[in-house]
Short mmCIF file of C-alpha atoms and ligand atoms in Angstrom, two decimals:
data_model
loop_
_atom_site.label_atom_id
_atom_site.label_comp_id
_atom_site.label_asym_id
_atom_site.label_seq_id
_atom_site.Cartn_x
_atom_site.Cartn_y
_atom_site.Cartn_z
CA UNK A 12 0.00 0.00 0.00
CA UNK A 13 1.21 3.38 -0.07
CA UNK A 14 0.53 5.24 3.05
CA UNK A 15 1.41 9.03 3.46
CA UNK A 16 3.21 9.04 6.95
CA UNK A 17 2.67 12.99 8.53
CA UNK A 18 5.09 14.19 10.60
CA UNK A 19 6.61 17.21 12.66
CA UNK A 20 3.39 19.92 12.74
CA UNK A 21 2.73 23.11 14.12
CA UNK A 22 3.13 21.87 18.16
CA UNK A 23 5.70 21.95 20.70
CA UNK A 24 5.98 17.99 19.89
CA UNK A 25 7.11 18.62 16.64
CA UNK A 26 10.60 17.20 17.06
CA UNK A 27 9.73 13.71 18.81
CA UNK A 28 6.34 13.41 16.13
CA UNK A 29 9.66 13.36 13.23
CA UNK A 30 11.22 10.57 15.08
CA UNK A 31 7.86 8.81 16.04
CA UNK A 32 7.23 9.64 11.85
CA UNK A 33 10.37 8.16 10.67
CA UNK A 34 10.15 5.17 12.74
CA UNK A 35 6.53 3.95 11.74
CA UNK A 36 7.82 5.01 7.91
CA UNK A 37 10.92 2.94 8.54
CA UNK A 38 8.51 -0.06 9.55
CA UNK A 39 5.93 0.40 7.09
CA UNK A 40 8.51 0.01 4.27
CA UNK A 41 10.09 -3.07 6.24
CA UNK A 42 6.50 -4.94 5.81
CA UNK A 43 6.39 -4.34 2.48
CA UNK A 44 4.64 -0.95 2.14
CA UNK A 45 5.45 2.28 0.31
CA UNK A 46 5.73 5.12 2.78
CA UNK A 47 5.69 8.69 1.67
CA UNK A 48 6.61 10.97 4.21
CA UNK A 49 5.13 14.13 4.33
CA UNK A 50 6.81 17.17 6.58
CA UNK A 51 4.90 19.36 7.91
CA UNK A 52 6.99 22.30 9.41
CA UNK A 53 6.40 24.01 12.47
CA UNK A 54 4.90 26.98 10.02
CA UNK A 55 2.33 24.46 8.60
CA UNK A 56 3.53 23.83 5.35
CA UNK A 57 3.68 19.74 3.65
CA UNK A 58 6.54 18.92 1.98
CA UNK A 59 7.83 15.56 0.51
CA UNK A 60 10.91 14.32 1.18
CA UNK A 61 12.47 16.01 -2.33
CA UNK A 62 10.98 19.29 -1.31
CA UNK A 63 7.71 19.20 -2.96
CA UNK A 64 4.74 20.85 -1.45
CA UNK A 65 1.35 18.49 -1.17
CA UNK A 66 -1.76 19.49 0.62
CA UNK A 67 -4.89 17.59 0.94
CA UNK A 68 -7.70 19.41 -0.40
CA UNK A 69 -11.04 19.19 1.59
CA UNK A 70 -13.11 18.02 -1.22
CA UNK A 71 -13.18 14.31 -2.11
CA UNK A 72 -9.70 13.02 -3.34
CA UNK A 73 -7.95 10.04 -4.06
CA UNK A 74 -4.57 11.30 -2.48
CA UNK A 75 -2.47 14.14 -1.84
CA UNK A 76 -2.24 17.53 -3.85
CA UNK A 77 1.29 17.92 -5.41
CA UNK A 78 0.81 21.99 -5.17
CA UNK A 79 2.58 22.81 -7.93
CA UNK A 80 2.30 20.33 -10.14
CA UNK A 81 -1.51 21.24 -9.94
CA UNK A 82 -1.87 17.26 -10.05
CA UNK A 83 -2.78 14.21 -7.45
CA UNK A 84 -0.17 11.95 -6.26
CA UNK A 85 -2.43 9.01 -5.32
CA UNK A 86 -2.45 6.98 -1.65
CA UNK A 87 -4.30 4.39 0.11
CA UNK A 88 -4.19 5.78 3.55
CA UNK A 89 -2.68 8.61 5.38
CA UNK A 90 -0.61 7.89 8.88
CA UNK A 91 -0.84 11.34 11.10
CA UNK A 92 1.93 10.62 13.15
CA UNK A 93 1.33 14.15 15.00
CA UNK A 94 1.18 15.05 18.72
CA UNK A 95 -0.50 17.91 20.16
CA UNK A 96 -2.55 20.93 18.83
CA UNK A 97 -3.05 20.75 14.93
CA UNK A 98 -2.42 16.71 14.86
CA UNK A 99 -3.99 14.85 17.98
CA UNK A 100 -6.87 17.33 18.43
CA UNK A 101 -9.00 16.63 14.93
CA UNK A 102 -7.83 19.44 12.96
CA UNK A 103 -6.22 17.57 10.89
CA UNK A 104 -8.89 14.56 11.37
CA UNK A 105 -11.36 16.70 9.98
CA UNK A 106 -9.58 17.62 6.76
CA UNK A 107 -9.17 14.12 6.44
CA UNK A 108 -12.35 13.75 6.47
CA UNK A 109 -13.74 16.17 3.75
CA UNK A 110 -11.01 14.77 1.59
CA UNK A 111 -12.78 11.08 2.27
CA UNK A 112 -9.15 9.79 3.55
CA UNK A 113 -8.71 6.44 5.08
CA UNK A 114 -6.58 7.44 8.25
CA UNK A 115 -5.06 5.91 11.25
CA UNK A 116 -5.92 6.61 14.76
CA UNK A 117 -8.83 8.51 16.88
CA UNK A 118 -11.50 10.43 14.70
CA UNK A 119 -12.98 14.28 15.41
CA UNK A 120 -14.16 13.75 17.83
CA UNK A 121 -12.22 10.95 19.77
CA UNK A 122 -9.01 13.16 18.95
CA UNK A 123 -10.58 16.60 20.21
CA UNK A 124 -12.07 15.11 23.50
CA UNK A 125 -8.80 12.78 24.38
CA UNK A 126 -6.62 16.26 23.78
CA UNK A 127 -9.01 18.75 26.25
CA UNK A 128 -7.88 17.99 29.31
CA UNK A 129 -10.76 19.41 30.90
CA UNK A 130 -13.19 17.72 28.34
CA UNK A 131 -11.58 14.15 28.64
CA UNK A 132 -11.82 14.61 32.65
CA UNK A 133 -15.35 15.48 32.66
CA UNK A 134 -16.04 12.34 30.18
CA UNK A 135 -14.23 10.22 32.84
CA UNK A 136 -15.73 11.11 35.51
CA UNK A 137 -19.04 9.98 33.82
CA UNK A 138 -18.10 6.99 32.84
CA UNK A 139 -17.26 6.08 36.58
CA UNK A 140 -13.38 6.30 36.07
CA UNK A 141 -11.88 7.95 39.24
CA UNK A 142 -9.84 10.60 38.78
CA UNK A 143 -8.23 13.68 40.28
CA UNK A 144 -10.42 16.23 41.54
CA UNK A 145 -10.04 18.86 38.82
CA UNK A 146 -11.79 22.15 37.31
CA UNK A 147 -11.58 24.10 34.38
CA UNK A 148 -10.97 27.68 34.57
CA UNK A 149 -11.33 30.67 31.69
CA UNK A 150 -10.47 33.53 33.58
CA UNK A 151 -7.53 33.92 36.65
CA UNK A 152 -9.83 32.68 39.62
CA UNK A 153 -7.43 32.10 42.44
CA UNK A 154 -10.22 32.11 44.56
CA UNK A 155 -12.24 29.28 43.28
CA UNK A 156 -9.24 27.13 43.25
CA UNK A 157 -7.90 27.70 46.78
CA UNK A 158 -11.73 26.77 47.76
CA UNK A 159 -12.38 24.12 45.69
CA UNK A 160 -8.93 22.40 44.99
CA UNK A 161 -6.23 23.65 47.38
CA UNK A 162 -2.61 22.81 47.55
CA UNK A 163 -0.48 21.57 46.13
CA UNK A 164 -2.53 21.49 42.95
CA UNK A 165 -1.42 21.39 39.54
CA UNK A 166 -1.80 23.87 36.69
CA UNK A 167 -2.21 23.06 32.98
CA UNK A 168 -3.47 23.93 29.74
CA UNK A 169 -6.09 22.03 28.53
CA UNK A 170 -4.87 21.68 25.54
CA UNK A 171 -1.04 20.47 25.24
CA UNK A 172 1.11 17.66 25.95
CA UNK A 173 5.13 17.59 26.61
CA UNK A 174 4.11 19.10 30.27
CA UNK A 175 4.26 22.29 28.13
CA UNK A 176 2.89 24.99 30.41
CA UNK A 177 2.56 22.96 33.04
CA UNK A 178 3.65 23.77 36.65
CA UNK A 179 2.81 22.38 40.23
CA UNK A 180 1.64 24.94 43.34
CA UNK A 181 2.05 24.67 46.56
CA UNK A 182 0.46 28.32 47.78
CA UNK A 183 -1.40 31.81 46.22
CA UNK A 184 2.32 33.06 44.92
CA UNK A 185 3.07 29.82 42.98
CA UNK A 186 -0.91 29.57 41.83
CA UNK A 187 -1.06 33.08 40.29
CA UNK A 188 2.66 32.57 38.61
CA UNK A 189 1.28 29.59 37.40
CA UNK A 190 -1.95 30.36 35.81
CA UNK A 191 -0.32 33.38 34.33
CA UNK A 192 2.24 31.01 32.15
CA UNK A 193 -0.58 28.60 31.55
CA UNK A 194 -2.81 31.47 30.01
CA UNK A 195 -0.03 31.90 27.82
CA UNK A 196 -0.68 28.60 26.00
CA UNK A 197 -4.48 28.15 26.05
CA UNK A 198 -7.73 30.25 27.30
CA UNK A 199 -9.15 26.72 29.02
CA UNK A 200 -6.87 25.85 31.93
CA UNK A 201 -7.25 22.88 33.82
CA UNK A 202 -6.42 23.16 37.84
CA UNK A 203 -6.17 20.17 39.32
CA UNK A 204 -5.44 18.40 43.13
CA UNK A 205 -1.93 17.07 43.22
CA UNK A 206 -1.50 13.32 43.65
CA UNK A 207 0.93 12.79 46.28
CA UNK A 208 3.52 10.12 45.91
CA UNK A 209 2.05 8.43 43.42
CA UNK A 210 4.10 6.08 40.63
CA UNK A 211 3.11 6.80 36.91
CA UNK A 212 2.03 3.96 35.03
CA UNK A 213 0.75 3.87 31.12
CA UNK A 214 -1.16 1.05 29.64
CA UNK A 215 -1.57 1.10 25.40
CA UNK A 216 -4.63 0.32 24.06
CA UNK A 217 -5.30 -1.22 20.33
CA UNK A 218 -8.65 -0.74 18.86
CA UNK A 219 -11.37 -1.83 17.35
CA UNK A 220 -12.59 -4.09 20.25
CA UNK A 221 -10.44 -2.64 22.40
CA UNK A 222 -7.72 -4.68 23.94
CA UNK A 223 -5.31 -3.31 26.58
CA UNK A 224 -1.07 -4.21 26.81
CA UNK A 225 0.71 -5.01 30.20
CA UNK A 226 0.92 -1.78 31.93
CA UNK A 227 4.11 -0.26 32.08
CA UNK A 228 6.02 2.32 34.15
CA UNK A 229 7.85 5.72 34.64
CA UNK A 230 10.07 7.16 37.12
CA UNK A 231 10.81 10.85 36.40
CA UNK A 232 14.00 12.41 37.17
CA UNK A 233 12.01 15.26 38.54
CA UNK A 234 9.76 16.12 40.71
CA UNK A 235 7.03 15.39 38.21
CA UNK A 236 7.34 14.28 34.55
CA UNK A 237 8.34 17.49 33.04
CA UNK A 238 9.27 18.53 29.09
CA UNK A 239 12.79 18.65 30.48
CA UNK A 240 12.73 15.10 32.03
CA UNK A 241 10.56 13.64 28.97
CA UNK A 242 13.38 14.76 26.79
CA UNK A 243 16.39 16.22 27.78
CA UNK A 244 17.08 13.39 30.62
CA UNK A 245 18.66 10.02 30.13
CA UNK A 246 17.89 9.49 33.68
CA UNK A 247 13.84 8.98 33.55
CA UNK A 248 13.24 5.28 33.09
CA UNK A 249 10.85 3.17 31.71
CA UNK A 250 10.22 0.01 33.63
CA UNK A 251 8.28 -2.58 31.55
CA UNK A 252 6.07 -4.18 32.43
CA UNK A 253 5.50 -2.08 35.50
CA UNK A 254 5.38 -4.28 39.07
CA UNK A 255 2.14 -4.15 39.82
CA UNK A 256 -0.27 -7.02 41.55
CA UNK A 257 -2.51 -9.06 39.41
CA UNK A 258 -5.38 -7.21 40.86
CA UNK A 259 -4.10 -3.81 40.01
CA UNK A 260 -2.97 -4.69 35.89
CA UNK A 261 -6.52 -6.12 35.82
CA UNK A 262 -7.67 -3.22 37.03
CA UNK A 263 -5.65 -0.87 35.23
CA UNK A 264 -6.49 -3.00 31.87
CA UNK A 265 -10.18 -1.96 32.62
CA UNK A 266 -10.04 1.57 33.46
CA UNK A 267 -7.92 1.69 30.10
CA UNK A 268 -10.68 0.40 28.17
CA UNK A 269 -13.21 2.35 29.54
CA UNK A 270 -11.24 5.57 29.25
CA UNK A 271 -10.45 4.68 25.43
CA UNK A 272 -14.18 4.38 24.69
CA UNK A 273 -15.61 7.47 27.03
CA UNK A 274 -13.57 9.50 24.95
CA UNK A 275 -14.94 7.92 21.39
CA UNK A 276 -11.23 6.96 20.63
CA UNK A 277 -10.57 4.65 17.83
CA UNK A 278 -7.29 2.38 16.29
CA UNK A 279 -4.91 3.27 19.39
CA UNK A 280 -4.38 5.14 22.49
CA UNK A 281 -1.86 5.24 24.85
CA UNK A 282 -3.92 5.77 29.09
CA UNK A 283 -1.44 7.07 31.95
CA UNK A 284 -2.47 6.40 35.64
CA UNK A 285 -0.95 7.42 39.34
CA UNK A 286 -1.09 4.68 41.65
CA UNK A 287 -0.44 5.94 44.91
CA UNK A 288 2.22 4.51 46.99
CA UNK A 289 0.85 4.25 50.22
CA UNK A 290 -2.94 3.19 49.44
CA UNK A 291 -2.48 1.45 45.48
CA UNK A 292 -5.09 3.29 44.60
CA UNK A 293 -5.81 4.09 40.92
CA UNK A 294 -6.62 7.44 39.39
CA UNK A 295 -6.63 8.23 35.41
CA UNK A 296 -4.43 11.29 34.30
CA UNK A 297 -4.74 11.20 31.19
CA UNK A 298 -5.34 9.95 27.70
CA UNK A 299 -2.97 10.17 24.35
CA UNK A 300 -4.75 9.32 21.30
CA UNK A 301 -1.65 9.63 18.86
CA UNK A 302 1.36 8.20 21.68
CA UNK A 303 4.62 8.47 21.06
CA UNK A 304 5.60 5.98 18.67
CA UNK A 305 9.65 6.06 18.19
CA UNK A 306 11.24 2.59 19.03
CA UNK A 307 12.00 3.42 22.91
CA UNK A 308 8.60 4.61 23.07
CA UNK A 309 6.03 3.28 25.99
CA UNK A 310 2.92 2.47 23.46
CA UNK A 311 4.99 0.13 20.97
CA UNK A 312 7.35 -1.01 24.17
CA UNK A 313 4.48 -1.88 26.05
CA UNK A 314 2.79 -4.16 22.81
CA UNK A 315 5.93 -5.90 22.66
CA UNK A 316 6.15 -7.00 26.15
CA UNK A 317 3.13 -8.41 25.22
CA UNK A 318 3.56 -10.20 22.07
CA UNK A 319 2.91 -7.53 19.26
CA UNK A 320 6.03 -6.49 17.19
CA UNK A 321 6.54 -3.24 16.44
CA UNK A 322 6.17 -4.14 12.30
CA UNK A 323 2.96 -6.10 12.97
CA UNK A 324 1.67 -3.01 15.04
CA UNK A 325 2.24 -0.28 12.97
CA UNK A 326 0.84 -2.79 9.73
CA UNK A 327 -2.38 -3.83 11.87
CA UNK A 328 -3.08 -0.25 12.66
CA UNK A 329 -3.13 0.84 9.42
CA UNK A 330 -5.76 -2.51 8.10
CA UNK A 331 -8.02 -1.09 11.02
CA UNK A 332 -7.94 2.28 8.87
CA UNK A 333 -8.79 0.58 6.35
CA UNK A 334 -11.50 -1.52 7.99
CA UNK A 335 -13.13 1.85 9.91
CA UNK A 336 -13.17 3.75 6.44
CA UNK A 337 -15.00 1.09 4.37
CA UNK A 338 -17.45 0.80 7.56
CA UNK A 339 -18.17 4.19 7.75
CA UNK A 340 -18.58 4.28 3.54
CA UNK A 341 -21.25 2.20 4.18
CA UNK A 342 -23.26 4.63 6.45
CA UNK A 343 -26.39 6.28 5.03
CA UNK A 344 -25.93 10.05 4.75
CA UNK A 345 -29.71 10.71 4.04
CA UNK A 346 -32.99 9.25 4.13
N1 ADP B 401 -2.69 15.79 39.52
C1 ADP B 401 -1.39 15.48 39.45
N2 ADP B 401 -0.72 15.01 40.54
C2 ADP B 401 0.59 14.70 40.47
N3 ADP B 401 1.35 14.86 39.37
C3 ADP B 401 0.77 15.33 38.26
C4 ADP B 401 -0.64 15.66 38.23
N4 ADP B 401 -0.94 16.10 37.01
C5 ADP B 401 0.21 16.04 36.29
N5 ADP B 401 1.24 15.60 37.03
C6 ADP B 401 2.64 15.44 36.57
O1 ADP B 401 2.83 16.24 35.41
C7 ADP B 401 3.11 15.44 34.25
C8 ADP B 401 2.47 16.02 33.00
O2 ADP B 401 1.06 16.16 33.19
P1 ADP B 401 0.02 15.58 32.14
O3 ADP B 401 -1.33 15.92 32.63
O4 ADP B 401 0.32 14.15 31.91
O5 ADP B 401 0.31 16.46 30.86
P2 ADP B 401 0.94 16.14 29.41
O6 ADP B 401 -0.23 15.98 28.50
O7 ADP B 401 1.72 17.34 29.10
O8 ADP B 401 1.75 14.87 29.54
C9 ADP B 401 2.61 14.05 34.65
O9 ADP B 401 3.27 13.03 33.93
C10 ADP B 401 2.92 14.02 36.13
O10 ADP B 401 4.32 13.79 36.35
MG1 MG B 402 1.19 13.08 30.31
#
């Protein structure tokens, strides 16, 4: 098949969505697929790997636009490989959609509510998941958070990932510094109690019944799991599978499945936890509906610890694209 891999975009993950990008491209063409990578730099423009700049049109097409070539340069299925704003949140699901795109991963929706951290909470929540006490704010409210959250507490856009923008308060000085960076990234911020030593463990999920991997998990370098740690650390580690009791993967395997279907999320989705030292109890953090995906990543480690190659992953998420598009073909769009 030949499957247009999209990578880098206009988000502060742009640099770790290239090597999630090359990686799946790198795999694709080792099981016998033709990858064409398409770049898309932090300014929003799609190029090909000679230079050439595609788009995808939002009208029906049968591939990507070759821009000045004025001509299509045909594809079976696109592979957004992007994290964060203008990739994981449906933007660039929705194009996909008016062009009538096989695609892997989440949908609209799924991708838009798994990115709002204040949406995805509230969807949690209803679906009986516990989590964090959390609420969402629009304006700088110190008030309403000191009464209804308190400290420490933890401040974050609702719509970013990397721990971009994200800080941790532990009175009225740190709170007001805090919101006042978060405001910088988004006009939704989420404030949220702190969960006090706690361990961080992530369980992948593979669509379309959704199964869930062995959990796995992380120890920060830092005080919490910050861009700095994520990244520019070789001393976070990954510890896979995590050790947990049978009670608490089983468990964890649950709450991931529920949390991957409150949100609508489709093909794959990576579900991070705390589990509190002292108690084991379980709270969801969060939900990623486009992971990352390089080799030493947690969503492709954790598959492999349990019997799914990275090839056959990447390979098996792009036939459930496949499968979801000619599904939804079938749909009636009028009476
Ligand atoms: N309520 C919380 N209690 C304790 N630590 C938290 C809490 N929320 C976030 N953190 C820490 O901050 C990190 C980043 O927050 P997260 O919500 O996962 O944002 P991102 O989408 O940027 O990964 C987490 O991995 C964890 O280390
Ligand atoms: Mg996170």
């Amino acid at each position: 098949m030949k499957i247009a891999v999209l990578m880098g975009g206009q988000s502060g993950e742009h640099d770790v969505s290239l090597i999630s990008g090359s990686s799946i491209a790198k795999a694709l063409e080792k099981q016998g697929h033709t990858s064409i990578n398409v770049t898309i730099s932090l300014e929003g423009i799609w190029q090909l790997d000679d230079g050439k700049e595609v788009t995808i049109l939002p009208k029906p097409s049968k591939g990507l636009w070759l821009v000045n070539e004025n001509k299509e340069l045909p594809i079976d299925v696109v592979f957004p490989v992007l994290h964060g704003p203008k990739g994981e949140d449906g933007t660039v699901q929705g194009l996909l959609e008016l062009a009538g795109l096989p695609y892997v991963g989440s949908g609209v929706l799924g991708s838009a509510a798994g990115m709002d951290k204040g949406v995805m909470k509230a969807l949690f929540r209803d679906a009986g998941i516990p989590v964090p006490k959390t609420i969402l704010l629009e304006s700088m409210d110190t008030e309403v958070v000191e009464t209804e959250i308190g400290y420490p507490c933890f401040i974050k856009p609702a719509n970013l990932g990397s721990s971009v923008g994200i800080n941790k308060a532990k009175n009225l000085g740190e709170l007001e510094k805090a919101l006042q960076i978060a405001f910088q990234y988004d006009t939704r911020i989420v404030v949220e109690e702190a969960v006090n030593d706690a361990r961080e463990v992530e369980c992948s999920v593979l669509g379309p019944e959704p199964k869930a991997s062995l959990p796995g998990e992380i120890v920060p370098d830092a005080e919490f799991y910050t861009y700095e740690s994520k990244y520019h650390s070789n001393n976070s580690r990954l510890i896979i599978p995590a050790e947990l009791s049978k009670e608490q993967i089983k468990l964890i395997q649950e709450l991931a499945i529920k949390a991957f279907k409150a949100v609508g999320a489709e093909g794959l989705s990576r579900i991070d936890f705390f589990v509190k030292k002292d108690t084991g109890e379980i709270l969801l953090n969060e939900i990623n509906t486009m992971p990352g995906f390089t080799q030493i990543s947690m969503y492709p480690k954790l598959w492999e610890a349990s019997g799914i190659s990275y090839g056959v992953l990447v390979d098996k998420l792009v036939s459930l694209a496949l499968e979801k598009h000619q599904k939804r073909s079938q749909l009636k769009i009028s009476r």
